PDB file of C-alpha atoms in Angstrom:
ATOM      1  CA  VAL T   1      87.088 120.354 122.332  1.00 49.00           C
ATOM      2  CA  MET T   2      85.451 121.233 125.633  1.00 51.00           C
ATOM      3  CA  GLY T   3      87.460 123.432 127.986  1.00 61.00           C
ATOM      4  CA  CYS T   4      89.485 125.204 125.326  1.00 68.00           C
ATOM      5  CA  TYR T   5      88.860 128.682 124.027  1.00 71.00           C
ATOM      6  CA  MET T   6      90.248 130.963 121.397  1.00 75.00           C
ATOM      7  CA  ILE T   7      92.363 133.819 122.772  1.00 73.00           C
ATOM      8  CA  MET T   8      91.878 135.811 119.521  1.00 66.00           C
ATOM      9  CA  ASP T   9      93.324 139.180 120.476  1.00 70.00           C
ATOM     10  CA  GLN T  10      95.105 141.151 123.191  1.00 73.00           C
ATOM     11  CA  ASN T  11      91.869 142.164 124.967  1.00 79.00           C
ATOM     12  CA  ARG T  12      90.687 138.580 125.351  1.00 83.00           C
ATOM     13  CA  TYR T  13      94.218 137.508 126.304  1.00 85.00           C
ATOM     14  CA  TYR T  14      94.299 139.943 129.225  1.00 85.00           C
ATOM     15  CA  LEU T  15      90.813 138.839 130.338  1.00 84.00           C
ATOM     16  CA  LYS T  16      91.850 135.144 130.338  1.00 86.00           C
ATOM     17  CA  ARG T  17      95.496 135.537 131.368  1.00 87.00           C
ATOM     18  CA  LYS T  18      94.965 134.401 134.985  1.00 88.00           C
ATOM     19  CA  GLU T  19      93.487 131.110 133.730  1.00 89.00           C
ATOM     20  CA  ILE T  20      96.598 130.252 131.689  1.00 92.00           C
ATOM     21  CA  LYS T  21      99.001 128.064 133.664  1.00 92.00           C
ATOM     22  CA  PRO T  22     102.420 126.484 133.102  1.00 94.00           C
ATOM     23  CA  GLY T  23     102.138 123.282 131.095  1.00 95.00           C
ATOM     24  CA  ASP T  24      99.002 124.379 129.221  1.00 94.00           C
ATOM     25  CA  ILE T  25      99.059 124.016 125.457  1.00 94.00           C
ATOM     26  CA  ILE T  26      98.795 126.999 123.162  1.00 94.00           C
ATOM     27  CA  SER T  27      97.728 125.929 119.690  1.00 90.00           C
ATOM     28  CA  PHE T  28      97.836 128.019 116.541  1.00 89.00           C
ATOM     29  CA  SER T  29      95.446 127.632 113.634  1.00 84.00           C
ATOM     30  CA  ASP T  30      94.363 129.143 110.344  1.00 76.00           C
ATOM     31  CA  SER T  31      97.716 130.589 109.296  1.00 72.00           C
ATOM     32  CA  LYS T  32      98.034 131.203 105.555  1.00 75.00           C
ATOM     33  CA  ASP T  33     101.737 130.293 105.234  1.00 78.00           C
ATOM     34  CA  LEU T  34     102.780 127.357 103.034  1.00 71.00           C
ATOM     35  CA  ILE T  35     103.927 125.009 105.800  1.00 75.00           C
ATOM     36  CA  SER T  36     100.664 125.503 107.716  1.00 73.00           C
ATOM     37  CA  ARG T  37      98.628 124.841 104.586  1.00 76.00           C
ATOM     38  CA  LEU T  38     100.568 121.614 103.944  1.00 76.00           C
ATOM     39  CA  ILE T  39     100.078 120.470 107.549  1.00 76.00           C
ATOM     40  CA  ARG T  40      96.332 121.225 107.321  1.00 70.00           C
ATOM     41  CA  LEU T  41      96.080 119.326 104.037  1.00 76.00           C
ATOM     42  CA  ARG T  42      97.878 116.282 105.502  1.00 78.00           C
ATOM     43  CA  THR T  43      96.218 116.192 108.926  1.00 76.00           C
ATOM     44  CA  GLY T  44      92.757 117.569 108.222  1.00 79.00           C
ATOM     45  CA  SER T  45      93.077 119.751 111.320  1.00 80.00           C
ATOM     46  CA  PRO T  46      93.148 123.558 111.355  1.00 79.00           C
ATOM     47  CA  HIS T  47      95.735 123.360 114.185  1.00 84.00           C
ATOM     48  CA  THR T  48      99.214 123.587 112.687  1.00 83.00           C
ATOM     49  CA  HIS T  49     101.516 124.734 115.489  1.00 89.00           C
ATOM     50  CA  SER T  50     101.883 123.962 119.213  1.00 92.00           C
ATOM     51  CA  ALA T  51     103.613 125.585 122.165  1.00 96.00           C
ATOM     52  CA  ILE T  52     103.618 125.137 125.941  1.00 96.00           C
ATOM     53  CA  VAL T  53     103.170 127.841 128.578  1.00 95.00           C
ATOM     54  CA  ILE T  54     105.810 128.405 131.243  1.00 93.00           C
ATOM     55  CA  ASP T  55     106.016 130.914 134.111  1.00 83.00           C
ATOM     56  CA  TYR T  56     108.754 133.491 134.097  1.00 82.00           C
ATOM     57  CA  ILE T  57     109.585 136.101 136.715  1.00 78.00           C
ATOM     58  CA  GLU T  58     110.949 139.293 135.157  1.00 76.00           C
ATOM     59  CA  GLY T  59     111.997 141.645 137.925  1.00 78.00           C
ATOM     60  CA  ILE T  60     108.893 141.798 140.110  1.00 79.00           C
ATOM     61  CA  ARG T  61     106.459 140.874 137.308  1.00 81.00           C
ATOM     62  CA  GLN T  62     105.243 137.422 136.487  1.00 81.00           C
ATOM     63  CA  ARG T  63     105.205 136.943 132.717  1.00 85.00           C
ATOM     64  CA  LEU T  64     103.742 134.132 130.653  1.00 91.00           C
ATOM     65  CA  LEU T  65     106.173 132.714 128.175  1.00 93.00           C
ATOM     66  CA  ILE T  66     105.684 129.933 125.720  1.00 96.00           C
ATOM     67  CA  ILE T  67     108.331 127.551 124.553  1.00 97.00           C
ATOM     68  CA  GLU T  68     107.848 126.692 120.908  1.00 95.00           C
ATOM     69  CA  SER T  69     110.024 124.841 118.464  1.00 94.00           C
ATOM     70  CA  LEU T  70     110.680 126.992 115.427  1.00 91.00           C
ATOM     71  CA  GLY T  71     113.345 126.952 112.699  1.00 89.00           C
ATOM     72  CA  GLY T  72     116.207 127.166 115.191  1.00 91.00           C
ATOM     73  CA  GLY T  73     114.719 124.747 117.717  1.00 94.00           C
ATOM     74  CA  PRO T  74     112.935 125.361 121.032  1.00 96.00           C
ATOM     75  CA  VAL T  75     112.821 129.044 122.012  1.00 96.00           C
ATOM     76  CA  PRO T  76     111.046 131.086 124.705  1.00 96.00           C
ATOM     77  CA  ARG T  77     108.743 133.913 123.598  1.00 95.00           C
ATOM     78  CA  TYR T  78     106.269 136.150 125.369  1.00 94.00           C
ATOM     79  CA  LEU T  79     102.773 134.774 124.930  1.00 93.00           C
ATOM     80  CA  SER T  80     101.324 138.286 124.741  1.00 91.00           C
ATOM     81  CA  ASP T  81     103.594 139.093 121.766  1.00 92.00           C
ATOM     82  CA  ARG T  82     102.621 135.909 119.934  1.00 90.00           C
ATOM     83  CA  VAL T  83      98.916 136.615 120.467  1.00 89.00           C
ATOM     84  CA  GLN T  84      99.340 140.156 119.165  1.00 88.00           C
ATOM     85  CA  ASN T  85     101.434 139.271 116.111  1.00 88.00           C
ATOM     86  CA  TYR T  86     100.143 135.885 114.940  1.00 86.00           C
ATOM     87  CA  GLN T  87      98.276 135.965 111.640  1.00 84.00           C
ATOM     88  CA  GLY T  88      95.641 133.356 112.472  1.00 85.00           C
ATOM     89  CA  LYS T  89      93.874 132.077 115.585  1.00 87.00           C
ATOM     90  CA  VAL T  90      95.484 131.322 118.948  1.00 90.00           C
ATOM     91  CA  TRP T  91      93.876 128.719 121.232  1.00 89.00           C
ATOM     92  CA  HIS T  92      94.374 127.851 124.901  1.00 91.00           C
ATOM     93  CA  PHE T  93      94.053 124.191 125.946  1.00 91.00           C
ATOM     94  CA  PRO T  94      94.268 124.075 129.756  1.00 91.00           C
ATOM     95  CA  LEU T  95      95.553 120.946 131.455  1.00 91.00           C
ATOM     96  CA  ILE T  96      93.256 119.373 134.020  1.00 88.00           C
ATOM     97  CA  ASP T  97      93.928 116.955 136.844  1.00 90.00           C
ATOM     98  CA  VAL T  98      97.652 117.639 136.967  1.00 93.00           C
ATOM     99  CA  THR T  99      99.748 118.400 140.020  1.00 95.00           C
ATOM    100  CA  PRO T 100     101.963 121.445 140.539  1.00 95.00           C
ATOM    101  CA  VAL T 101     104.956 119.062 140.456  1.00 96.00           C
ATOM    102  CA  GLN T 102     103.908 117.808 137.005  1.00 96.00           C
ATOM    103  CA  ARG T 103     103.661 121.403 135.763  1.00 95.00           C
ATOM    104  CA  ILE T 104     107.165 122.101 137.106  1.00 95.00           C
ATOM    105  CA  LYS T 105     108.521 118.965 135.395  1.00 96.00           C
ATOM    106  CA  VAL T 106     107.102 120.139 132.045  1.00 96.00           C
ATOM    107  CA  CYS T 107     108.867 123.490 132.448  1.00 95.00           C
ATOM    108  CA  GLU T 108     112.152 121.899 133.541  1.00 96.00           C
ATOM    109  CA  TRP T 109     112.158 119.570 130.528  1.00 96.00           C
ATOM    110  CA  LEU T 110     111.474 122.467 128.169  1.00 96.00           C
ATOM    111  CA  TRP T 111     114.173 124.725 129.645  1.00 95.00           C
ATOM    112  CA  ASP T 112     116.636 121.838 129.352  1.00 96.00           C
ATOM    113  CA  LYS T 113     115.920 121.610 125.611  1.00 96.00           C
ATOM    114  CA  VAL T 114     116.242 125.385 125.152  1.00 95.00           C
ATOM    115  CA  LEU T 115     119.508 125.611 127.097  1.00 94.00           C
ATOM    116  CA  SER T 116     121.067 122.529 125.507  1.00 95.00           C
ATOM    117  CA  GLY T 117     120.548 123.951 122.011  1.00 94.00           C
ATOM    118  CA  VAL T 118     118.295 121.229 120.598  1.00 95.00           C
ATOM    119  CA  LYS T 119     117.575 121.919 116.927  1.00 94.00           C
ATOM    120  CA  TYR T 120     114.357 121.860 114.917  1.00 91.00           C
ATOM    121  CA  ASP T 121     113.350 118.561 113.311  1.00 87.00           C
ATOM    122  CA  TYR T 122     112.997 119.555 109.657  1.00 84.00           C
ATOM    123  CA  PHE T 123     113.388 115.970 108.459  1.00 82.00           C
ATOM    124  CA  GLY T 124     110.736 114.667 110.870  1.00 81.00           C
ATOM    125  CA  VAL T 125     108.234 117.364 109.885  1.00 77.00           C
ATOM    126  CA  GLY T 126     108.818 116.691 106.191  1.00 76.00           C
ATOM    127  CA  THR T 127     108.473 112.944 106.727  1.00 80.00           C
ATOM    128  CA  GLN T 128     105.263 113.419 108.747  1.00 75.00           C
ATOM    129  CA  LEU T 129     103.647 114.839 105.631  1.00 72.00           C
ATOM    130  CA  PHE T 130     103.800 111.272 104.266  1.00 77.00           C
ATOM    131  CA  ARG T 131     103.904 108.924 107.278  1.00 76.00           C
ATOM    132  CA  LYS T 132     104.242 108.778 111.048  1.00 82.00           C
ATOM    133  CA  VAL T 133     107.669 109.185 112.659  1.00 84.00           C
ATOM    134  CA  LYS T 134     109.136 108.091 115.983  1.00 86.00           C
ATOM    135  CA  THR T 135     109.686 110.663 118.709  1.00 87.00           C
ATOM    136  CA  ASN T 136     113.280 111.797 119.101  1.00 85.00           C
ATOM    137  CA  ALA T 137     114.423 114.397 121.649  1.00 87.00           C
ATOM    138  CA  ASP T 138     117.616 115.160 119.683  1.00 90.00           C
ATOM    139  CA  LYS T 139     115.650 117.297 117.202  1.00 92.00           C
ATOM    140  CA  LEU T 140     112.140 118.533 117.904  1.00 93.00           C
ATOM    141  CA  SER T 141     109.140 119.712 115.935  1.00 89.00           C
ATOM    142  CA  CYS T 142     106.639 121.907 117.782  1.00 90.00           C
ATOM    143  CA  SER T 143     104.078 119.242 118.660  1.00 90.00           C
ATOM    144  CA  GLU T 144     106.744 116.597 119.283  1.00 93.00           C
ATOM    145  CA  MET T 145     108.372 118.954 121.808  1.00 95.00           C
ATOM    146  CA  ALA T 146     105.047 119.553 123.592  1.00 95.00           C
ATOM    147  CA  GLN T 147     104.201 115.843 123.545  1.00 94.00           C
ATOM    148  CA  MET T 148     107.542 114.774 124.986  1.00 94.00           C
ATOM    149  CA  ALA T 149     107.421 117.416 127.743  1.00 96.00           C
ATOM    150  CA  LEU T 150     103.969 116.171 128.779  1.00 95.00           C
ATOM    151  CA  GLU T 151     105.160 112.550 128.613  1.00 95.00           C
ATOM    152  CA  PHE T 152     108.206 113.396 130.759  1.00 96.00           C
ATOM    153  CA  ALA T 153     105.865 114.774 133.451  1.00 96.00           C
ATOM    154  CA  ASN T 154     103.591 111.691 133.200  1.00 95.00           C
ATOM    155  CA  ILE T 155     100.696 113.796 131.936  1.00 94.00           C
ATOM    156  CA  LEU T 156     100.468 111.956 128.617  1.00 92.00           C
ATOM    157  CA  PRO T 157     101.239 108.247 128.220  1.00 91.00           C
ATOM    158  CA  GLN T 158     104.516 107.403 126.491  1.00 91.00           C
ATOM    159  CA  ALA T 159     103.993 107.017 122.749  1.00 90.00           C
ATOM    160  CA  LYS T 160     106.400 105.719 120.174  1.00 84.00           C
ATOM    161  CA  ILE T 161     105.136 108.018 117.421  1.00 89.00           C
ATOM    162  CA  ALA T 162     105.187 111.818 117.203  1.00 88.00           C
ATOM    163  CA  TYR T 163     101.822 113.558 117.288  1.00 89.00           C
ATOM    164  CA  ASN T 164     100.961 116.392 114.943  1.00 86.00           C
ATOM    165  CA  PRO T 165      99.432 119.587 116.430  1.00 86.00           C
ATOM    166  CA  GLY T 166      95.871 118.432 115.724  1.00 85.00           C
ATOM    167  CA  GLU T 167      96.426 115.049 117.410  1.00 86.00           C
ATOM    168  CA  LEU T 168      98.128 116.565 120.455  1.00 87.00           C
ATOM    169  CA  ILE T 169      95.060 118.570 121.500  1.00 87.00           C
ATOM    170  CA  THR T 170      92.645 115.630 121.268  1.00 84.00           C
ATOM    171  CA  TYR T 171      93.769 114.039 124.528  1.00 74.00           C
ATOM    172  CA  THR T 172      91.366 114.159 127.471  1.00 56.00           C
ATOM    173  CA  THR T 173      94.146 115.765 129.511  1.00 68.00           C
ATOM    174  CA  PHE T 174      92.846 119.108 128.232  1.00 64.00           C
ATOM    175  CA  TYR T 175      89.129 118.935 129.060  1.00 53.00           C
TER     176      TYR T 175
END
């Protein structure tokens, strides 16, 4: 996909850090764990996990966090830590043609899900291995969370089905 690039490691992350903005998608690929292998087998895409970038002010420093939906539901994590510790490839998909207000709306929607204690959608992920599922904000998979945040901010059109990580990054919003 044009406009995206692989972050790969800490050195490249620090070189590209200023280009990473709130609302951008971070996609993870080529992990060797069982769930990732099943997702790859089902979708045909190497991309098996999605997260969204948010801004965070820590004291006087601006930090890049991602919100990702893991086993306990949506959680914030430092992007730099994920890049350093992920056993696979980390990709940046920058949003284009979006307003600052849309980026803020993405972040607000994500923080709402974190703070309200939304859980992970184990059933939906398992079902997606066999068929498509409807989006549901009560429980969220990683790509469903990213999709719904972008839909809330009118960056992606409203869809009735949940995208998998490989489908999410195919939208022209990112290049």
